[in-house]
mmCIF file of C-alpha atoms in Angstrom:
data_model
loop_
_atom_site.group_PDB
_atom_site.id
_atom_site.type_symbol
_atom_site.label_atom_id
_atom_site.label_comp_id
_atom_site.label_asym_id
_atom_site.label_seq_id
_atom_site.Cartn_x
_atom_site.Cartn_y
_atom_site.Cartn_z
ATOM 1 C CA UNK N 1 9.569 9.590 10.705
ATOM 2 C CA UNK N 2 9.327 12.552 8.613
ATOM 3 C CA UNK N 3 7.053 13.019 5.148
ATOM 4 C CA UNK N 4 8.394 16.243 3.330
ATOM 5 C CA UNK N 5 6.500 18.017 1.249
ATOM 6 C CA UNK N 6 6.428 16.948 -2.033
ATOM 7 C CA UNK N 7 5.892 19.574 -5.161
ATOM 8 C CA UNK N 8 4.045 16.688 -7.348
ATOM 9 C CA UNK N 9 1.448 16.102 -4.570
ATOM 10 C CA UNK N 10 0.777 19.316 -4.228
ATOM 11 C CA UNK N 11 0.515 20.033 -8.381
ATOM 12 C CA UNK N 12 -2.266 17.297 -8.404
ATOM 13 C CA UNK N 13 -4.476 17.571 -5.730
ATOM 14 C CA UNK N 14 -5.059 21.194 -6.894
ATOM 15 C CA UNK N 15 -6.182 21.210 -10.106
ATOM 16 C CA UNK N 16 -6.810 24.510 -10.655
ATOM 17 C CA UNK N 17 -3.002 25.468 -10.672
ATOM 18 C CA UNK N 18 -2.481 26.788 -14.208
ATOM 19 C CA UNK N 19 1.632 26.181 -14.369
ATOM 20 C CA UNK N 20 3.842 23.579 -12.250
ATOM 21 C CA UNK N 21 5.372 24.754 -9.421
ATOM 22 C CA UNK N 22 8.925 25.366 -9.692
ATOM 23 C CA UNK N 23 10.152 21.982 -7.992
ATOM 24 C CA UNK N 24 8.666 20.180 -10.385
ATOM 25 C CA UNK N 25 11.028 18.823 -13.059
ATOM 26 C CA UNK N 26 12.095 16.392 -15.706
ATOM 27 C CA UNK N 27 14.898 14.172 -15.417
ATOM 28 C CA UNK N 28 18.015 14.860 -17.211
ATOM 29 C CA UNK N 29 18.359 12.861 -20.237
ATOM 30 C CA UNK N 30 21.999 11.699 -21.863
ATOM 31 C CA UNK N 31 19.368 11.307 -25.070
ATOM 32 C CA UNK N 32 17.799 14.973 -26.160
ATOM 33 C CA UNK N 33 14.903 13.069 -28.085
ATOM 34 C CA UNK N 34 13.552 11.747 -24.178
ATOM 35 C CA UNK N 35 13.207 15.294 -23.156
ATOM 36 C CA UNK N 36 10.402 15.389 -25.062
ATOM 37 C CA UNK N 37 9.396 12.409 -24.582
ATOM 38 C CA UNK N 38 9.449 12.500 -21.132
ATOM 39 C CA UNK N 39 7.689 15.883 -21.611
ATOM 40 C CA UNK N 40 4.789 14.538 -23.649
ATOM 41 C CA UNK N 41 4.028 11.886 -21.185
ATOM 42 C CA UNK N 42 3.740 14.660 -17.815
ATOM 43 C CA UNK N 43 1.279 16.934 -20.262
ATOM 44 C CA UNK N 44 -0.583 13.777 -20.077
ATOM 45 C CA UNK N 45 -0.422 13.220 -16.721
ATOM 46 C CA UNK N 46 -2.001 17.084 -16.656
ATOM 47 C CA UNK N 47 -4.638 16.537 -18.888
ATOM 48 C CA UNK N 48 -5.690 13.741 -16.498
ATOM 49 C CA UNK N 49 -5.166 16.087 -13.424
ATOM 50 C CA UNK N 50 -7.427 18.692 -15.116
ATOM 51 C CA UNK N 51 -10.596 16.075 -15.052
ATOM 52 C CA UNK N 52 -10.114 15.571 -11.411
ATOM 53 C CA UNK N 53 -10.557 12.231 -10.676
ATOM 54 C CA UNK N 54 -10.208 10.506 -7.434
ATOM 55 C CA UNK N 55 -6.979 10.288 -6.585
ATOM 56 C CA UNK N 56 -7.593 10.206 -2.543
ATOM 57 C CA UNK N 57 -5.294 11.208 -0.068
ATOM 58 C CA UNK N 58 -1.615 10.040 -0.813
ATOM 59 C CA UNK N 59 -0.772 6.567 1.297
ATOM 60 C CA UNK N 60 2.205 6.348 3.229
ATOM 61 C CA UNK N 61 2.991 2.543 2.781
ATOM 62 C CA UNK N 62 3.899 1.259 6.133
ATOM 63 C CA UNK N 63 6.726 -2.083 6.430
ATOM 64 C CA UNK N 64 4.503 -4.036 7.591
ATOM 65 C CA UNK N 65 1.269 -3.064 4.499
ATOM 66 C CA UNK N 66 4.548 -4.215 2.729
ATOM 67 C CA UNK N 67 4.759 -7.556 3.869
ATOM 68 C CA UNK N 68 1.604 -8.187 3.852
ATOM 69 C CA UNK N 69 2.217 -7.668 0.104
ATOM 70 C CA UNK N 70 5.162 -9.660 -0.288
ATOM 71 C CA UNK N 71 3.311 -13.002 1.354
ATOM 72 C CA UNK N 72 0.436 -12.402 -1.040
ATOM 73 C CA UNK N 73 1.246 -11.904 -4.379
ATOM 74 C CA UNK N 74 1.777 -15.267 -5.608
ATOM 75 C CA UNK N 75 -1.818 -16.103 -4.877
ATOM 76 C CA UNK N 76 -3.400 -12.320 -6.638
ATOM 77 C CA UNK N 77 -0.491 -13.439 -9.477
ATOM 78 C CA UNK N 78 -3.168 -16.731 -10.184
ATOM 79 C CA UNK N 79 -6.100 -14.128 -10.845
ATOM 80 C CA UNK N 80 -4.657 -10.773 -11.660
ATOM 81 C CA UNK N 81 -6.556 -10.591 -15.452
ATOM 82 C CA UNK N 82 -9.708 -10.532 -13.505
ATOM 83 C CA UNK N 83 -8.281 -8.295 -10.805
ATOM 84 C CA UNK N 84 -6.687 -5.822 -13.416
ATOM 85 C CA UNK N 85 -9.897 -5.922 -15.317
ATOM 86 C CA UNK N 86 -11.807 -5.290 -12.512
ATOM 87 C CA UNK N 87 -9.440 -2.390 -11.477
ATOM 88 C CA UNK N 88 -9.575 -0.495 -14.875
ATOM 89 C CA UNK N 89 -13.524 -0.814 -14.791
ATOM 90 C CA UNK N 90 -12.955 0.971 -10.747
ATOM 91 C CA UNK N 91 -10.734 3.369 -12.126
ATOM 92 C CA UNK N 92 -8.766 3.152 -9.863
ATOM 93 C CA UNK N 93 -6.300 5.348 -9.265
ATOM 94 C CA UNK N 94 -3.920 7.080 -6.066
ATOM 95 C CA UNK N 95 -0.843 8.345 -5.282
ATOM 96 C CA UNK N 96 1.840 6.202 -3.425
ATOM 97 C CA UNK N 97 5.202 7.321 -0.860
ATOM 98 C CA UNK N 98 7.193 4.377 -1.013
ATOM 99 C CA UNK N 99 10.942 4.262 -0.052
ATOM 100 C CA UNK N 100 13.758 5.857 -1.441
ATOM 101 C CA UNK N 101 12.116 9.366 -1.447
ATOM 102 C CA UNK N 102 9.613 7.620 -4.461
ATOM 103 C CA UNK N 103 6.368 8.895 -5.635
ATOM 104 C CA UNK N 104 4.507 6.551 -7.626
ATOM 105 C CA UNK N 105 1.277 8.318 -9.527
ATOM 106 C CA UNK N 106 -0.933 5.630 -10.948
ATOM 107 C CA UNK N 107 -4.318 5.219 -13.041
ATOM 108 C CA UNK N 108 -6.327 2.029 -14.167
ATOM 109 C CA UNK N 109 -8.275 2.240 -17.189
ATOM 110 C CA UNK N 110 -8.897 1.320 -21.190
ATOM 111 C CA UNK N 111 -7.806 -2.349 -19.672
ATOM 112 C CA UNK N 112 -4.040 -0.390 -19.015
ATOM 113 C CA UNK N 113 -2.276 0.525 -15.779
ATOM 114 C CA UNK N 114 -0.598 4.278 -16.229
ATOM 115 C CA UNK N 115 2.523 4.844 -14.068
ATOM 116 C CA UNK N 116 4.004 7.781 -13.130
ATOM 117 C CA UNK N 117 7.426 7.770 -11.771
ATOM 118 C CA UNK N 118 8.970 10.676 -9.332
ATOM 119 C CA UNK N 119 11.601 10.964 -7.029
ATOM 120 C CA UNK N 120 12.784 13.712 -4.407
ATOM 121 C CA UNK N 121 15.770 15.182 -5.128
ATOM 122 C CA UNK N 122 16.898 18.857 -2.965
ATOM 123 C CA UNK N 123 13.444 19.540 -2.383
ATOM 124 C CA UNK N 124 11.993 18.881 -6.250
ATOM 125 C CA UNK N 125 10.240 16.181 -7.454
ATOM 126 C CA UNK N 126 11.723 15.167 -10.972
ATOM 127 C CA UNK N 127 9.916 12.782 -12.927
ATOM 128 C CA UNK N 128 11.533 9.843 -13.891
ATOM 129 C CA UNK N 129 9.361 7.808 -16.367
ATOM 130 C CA UNK N 130 5.755 7.113 -17.952
ATOM 131 C CA UNK N 131 4.883 3.013 -18.341
ATOM 132 C CA UNK N 132 1.892 2.077 -20.052
ATOM 133 C CA UNK N 133 1.157 -2.016 -18.701
ATOM 134 C CA UNK N 134 -1.023 -4.454 -19.649
ATOM 135 C CA UNK N 135 -1.893 -7.636 -18.267
ATOM 136 C CA UNK N 136 -1.330 -11.017 -20.273
ATOM 137 C CA UNK N 137 -2.239 -14.004 -18.404
ATOM 138 C CA UNK N 138 -0.257 -14.046 -15.190
ATOM 139 C CA UNK N 139 1.919 -11.594 -15.967
ATOM 140 C CA UNK N 140 2.169 -7.735 -16.464
ATOM 141 C CA UNK N 141 3.499 -6.840 -20.155
ATOM 142 C CA UNK N 142 5.291 -3.343 -19.668
ATOM 143 C CA UNK N 143 5.069 -0.485 -22.194
ATOM 144 C CA UNK N 144 7.802 1.642 -22.365
ATOM 145 C CA UNK N 145 10.057 3.613 -25.343
ATOM 146 C CA UNK N 146 13.074 2.542 -25.824
ATOM 147 C CA UNK N 147 15.333 5.311 -25.586
ATOM 148 C CA UNK N 148 14.047 5.931 -22.038
ATOM 149 C CA UNK N 149 14.638 2.373 -21.265
ATOM 150 C CA UNK N 150 18.373 2.816 -23.033
ATOM 151 C CA UNK N 151 18.948 6.217 -21.348
ATOM 152 C CA UNK N 152 22.024 5.850 -18.895
ATOM 153 C CA UNK N 153 21.019 8.557 -16.772
ATOM 154 C CA UNK N 154 17.703 7.275 -16.187
ATOM 155 C CA UNK N 155 18.619 3.647 -15.578
ATOM 156 C CA UNK N 156 21.511 1.408 -14.584
ATOM 157 C CA UNK N 157 22.175 -2.426 -14.583
ATOM 158 C CA UNK N 158 21.538 -4.240 -17.770
ATOM 159 C CA UNK N 159 18.942 -3.996 -20.248
ATOM 160 C CA UNK N 160 17.468 -7.404 -18.778
ATOM 161 C CA UNK N 161 17.571 -5.556 -15.286
ATOM 162 C CA UNK N 162 16.189 -2.552 -16.412
ATOM 163 C CA UNK N 163 12.984 -4.396 -17.999
ATOM 164 C CA UNK N 164 12.773 -6.153 -14.557
ATOM 165 C CA UNK N 165 12.593 -3.115 -12.344
ATOM 166 C CA UNK N 166 9.713 -1.665 -14.742
ATOM 167 C CA UNK N 167 8.068 -5.219 -14.098
ATOM 168 C CA UNK N 168 8.286 -5.243 -10.812
ATOM 169 C CA UNK N 169 7.149 -2.048 -10.152
ATOM 170 C CA UNK N 170 3.844 -2.632 -12.290
ATOM 171 C CA UNK N 171 3.401 -6.056 -10.540
ATOM 172 C CA UNK N 172 3.904 -3.821 -6.865
ATOM 173 C CA UNK N 173 1.482 -0.927 -7.850
ATOM 174 C CA UNK N 174 -1.430 -4.244 -8.942
ATOM 175 C CA UNK N 175 -0.803 -5.746 -5.831
ATOM 176 C CA UNK N 176 -1.192 -2.848 -3.778
ATOM 177 C CA UNK N 177 -4.743 -1.971 -4.776
ATOM 178 C CA UNK N 178 -5.409 -5.534 -4.712
ATOM 179 C CA UNK N 179 -4.267 -5.939 -1.217
ATOM 180 C CA UNK N 180 -6.167 -2.024 -0.305
ATOM 181 C CA UNK N 181 -8.971 -3.884 -1.418
ATOM 182 C CA UNK N 182 -9.234 -7.714 -0.310
ATOM 183 C CA UNK N 183 -7.464 -7.659 2.975
ATOM 184 C CA UNK N 184 -8.187 -6.394 6.189
ATOM 185 C CA UNK N 185 -5.728 -3.222 6.665
ATOM 186 C CA UNK N 186 -5.628 -0.261 8.923
ATOM 187 C CA UNK N 187 -5.357 2.844 7.514
ATOM 188 C CA UNK N 188 -4.212 5.755 9.434
ATOM 189 C CA UNK N 189 -4.728 9.368 8.675
ATOM 190 C CA UNK N 190 -2.137 11.891 9.492
ATOM 191 C CA UNK N 191 -2.976 15.124 9.993
ATOM 192 C CA UNK N 192 -0.694 18.120 8.049
ATOM 193 C CA UNK N 193 2.014 19.629 10.264
ATOM 194 C CA UNK N 194 1.367 17.472 13.671
ATOM 195 C CA UNK N 195 3.357 14.694 15.354
ATOM 196 C CA UNK N 196 1.220 11.882 15.238
ATOM 197 C CA UNK N 197 1.959 8.948 17.587
ATOM 198 C CA UNK N 198 0.974 5.201 15.413
ATOM 199 C CA UNK N 199 0.225 3.036 18.404
ATOM 200 C CA UNK N 200 0.479 -0.422 18.692
ATOM 201 C CA UNK N 201 3.013 -1.019 16.166
ATOM 202 C CA UNK N 202 6.320 -2.781 16.930
ATOM 203 C CA UNK N 203 9.511 -0.627 16.767
ATOM 204 C CA UNK N 204 10.863 -3.189 13.917
ATOM 205 C CA UNK N 205 8.569 -2.574 11.572
ATOM 206 C CA UNK N 206 8.328 1.210 11.900
ATOM 207 C CA UNK N 207 11.574 3.361 12.703
ATOM 208 C CA UNK N 208 9.707 5.549 15.135
ATOM 209 C CA UNK N 209 6.397 5.912 16.478
ATOM 210 C CA UNK N 210 5.919 9.504 15.679
ATOM 211 C CA UNK N 211 5.086 10.760 11.950
ATOM 212 C CA UNK N 212 5.215 14.243 11.116
ATOM 213 C CA UNK N 213 3.891 15.203 7.913
ATOM 214 C CA UNK N 214 4.678 18.471 6.072
ATOM 215 C CA UNK N 215 3.136 17.591 2.621
ATOM 216 C CA UNK N 216 0.535 20.080 2.998
ATOM 217 C CA UNK N 217 -2.822 17.809 3.279
ATOM 218 C CA UNK N 218 -3.824 14.973 5.360
ATOM 219 C CA UNK N 219 -1.756 11.795 4.020
ATOM 220 C CA UNK N 220 -2.998 7.868 4.912
ATOM 221 C CA UNK N 221 -0.497 5.640 6.235
ATOM 222 C CA UNK N 222 -1.448 1.904 5.268
ATOM 223 C CA UNK N 223 -0.284 -0.254 8.042
ATOM 224 C CA UNK N 224 -1.571 -3.611 8.743
ATOM 225 C CA UNK N 225 -2.754 -5.148 11.659
ATOM 226 C CA UNK N 226 -1.628 -8.969 10.913
ATOM 227 C CA UNK N 227 1.598 -7.761 12.493
ATOM 228 C CA UNK N 228 -0.026 -5.705 16.019
ATOM 229 C CA UNK N 229 1.563 -8.729 18.650
ATOM 230 C CA UNK N 230 -1.010 -7.916 21.749
ATOM 231 C CA UNK N 231 0.201 -8.728 25.350
ATOM 232 C CA UNK N 232 -1.502 -8.400 27.943
ATOM 233 C CA UNK N 233 -0.098 -9.549 31.361
ATOM 234 C CA UNK N 234 -2.830 -7.974 33.479
ATOM 235 C CA UNK N 235 -4.929 -10.404 35.817
ATOM 236 C CA UNK N 236 -8.055 -10.076 33.881
ATOM 237 C CA UNK N 237 -11.510 -10.890 35.879
ATOM 238 C CA UNK N 238 -14.265 -13.166 34.491
ATOM 239 C CA UNK N 239 -18.024 -13.278 35.646
ATOM 240 C CA UNK N 240 -19.506 -16.704 36.025
ATOM 241 C CA UNK N 241 -21.427 -17.756 33.017
ATOM 242 C CA UNK N 242 -23.796 -20.540 31.768
ATOM 243 C CA UNK N 243 -23.157 -22.424 28.636
ATOM 244 C CA UNK N 244 -24.291 -25.556 26.401
ATOM 245 C CA UNK N 245 -21.070 -28.142 27.130
ATOM 246 C CA UNK N 246 -20.691 -31.248 25.360
ATOM 247 C CA UNK N 247 -21.530 -34.679 27.422
ATOM 248 C CA UNK N 248 -21.213 -38.168 26.692
ATOM 249 C CA UNK N 249 -24.203 -40.549 27.807
ATOM 250 C CA UNK N 250 -23.935 -43.815 29.113
ATOM 251 C CA UNK N 251 -24.399 -45.652 25.350
ATOM 252 C CA UNK N 252 -21.588 -43.111 24.619
ATOM 253 C CA UNK N 253 -23.872 -40.832 22.497
ATOM 254 C CA UNK N 254 -23.138 -37.136 22.759
ATOM 255 C CA UNK N 255 -25.616 -34.327 24.132
ATOM 256 C CA UNK N 256 -25.347 -30.925 26.029
ATOM 257 C CA UNK N 257 -26.395 -29.802 29.121
ATOM 258 C CA UNK N 258 -26.462 -26.118 30.639
ATOM 259 C CA UNK N 259 -23.949 -25.974 32.921
ATOM 260 C CA UNK N 260 -23.144 -22.442 35.203
ATOM 261 C CA UNK N 261 -19.182 -21.694 35.087
ATOM 262 C CA UNK N 262 -18.126 -20.131 38.205
ATOM 263 C CA UNK N 263 -16.065 -16.866 38.172
ATOM 264 C CA UNK N 264 -12.646 -17.549 37.745
ATOM 265 C CA UNK N 265 -9.195 -14.532 37.201
ATOM 266 C CA UNK N 266 -7.375 -14.794 34.212
ATOM 267 C CA UNK N 267 -3.906 -14.497 34.415
ATOM 268 C CA UNK N 268 -3.251 -12.060 31.453
ATOM 269 C CA UNK N 269 -3.210 -13.529 27.534
ATOM 270 C CA UNK N 270 -0.895 -13.095 24.478
ATOM 271 C CA UNK N 271 -2.193 -12.700 21.341
ATOM 272 C CA UNK N 272 0.254 -13.506 18.301
ATOM 273 C CA UNK N 273 0.301 -11.139 15.347
ATOM 274 C CA UNK N 274 -1.877 -12.547 12.682
ATOM 275 C CA UNK N 275 0.321 -13.038 9.983
ATOM 276 C CA UNK N 276 2.606 -15.359 12.505
ATOM 277 C CA UNK N 277 -0.910 -17.324 12.743
ATOM 278 C CA UNK N 278 -2.076 -17.260 9.312
ATOM 279 C CA UNK N 279 0.236 -17.350 6.811
ATOM 280 C CA UNK N 280 -0.610 -15.500 3.310
ATOM 281 C CA UNK N 281 -0.234 -18.146 0.010
#
């Protein structure tokens, strides 16, 4: 797996840069007014960048993490208003590296979730759209300028399909933050410019076991121990030990008796991935 350099990441994490890199561009539009709208949204992101928020390292979502998000989102949906409020109070923000060469920059604050959506195309980070999202009960309402939503160079499909896509992205980000905060996950820091092995993760969840990070800074891989299956086929020597054994007396009453268990050899073990044992409702 190769994590290529992304101009949007370099620009965000270096607030001292006075100008945006040449490879950081605005997407082509069919309606000229949309270019001004996108430019305004980009300038707002620049203002936030100069305030040096705690973006943290860019976070790469592995398939296992996505599976946990999918299995847990309904549970989080029931308490999303409380979670949304908590994320806004904490001013959660970050940079997500997703499939399809997508980079999502998000920021919670003022009871809103702000999302800037970029894609990598021919070595350039292309700014596609910005949405301002609010939580209304179990649903997240998406705010976007109508002219952007109707621009056929920015979006495809019917109007309803475009709205569903944006709602999915907002829900995706909110669920991601919830899983990261409330479910036990593994984070693997990938140094820049080095091949890093991600050991123990089955190939059905990762195309390759090694990651090459060319972004210019460290990247965090978001994984989940729920997908780690441990198989040990070796003989394991177990030393003798004392333990309290439950027993019944002649009256059928339970009592405990201290016994000694002799040494024995255990012939390996299999531990299923946690998600196979404990489904997230």
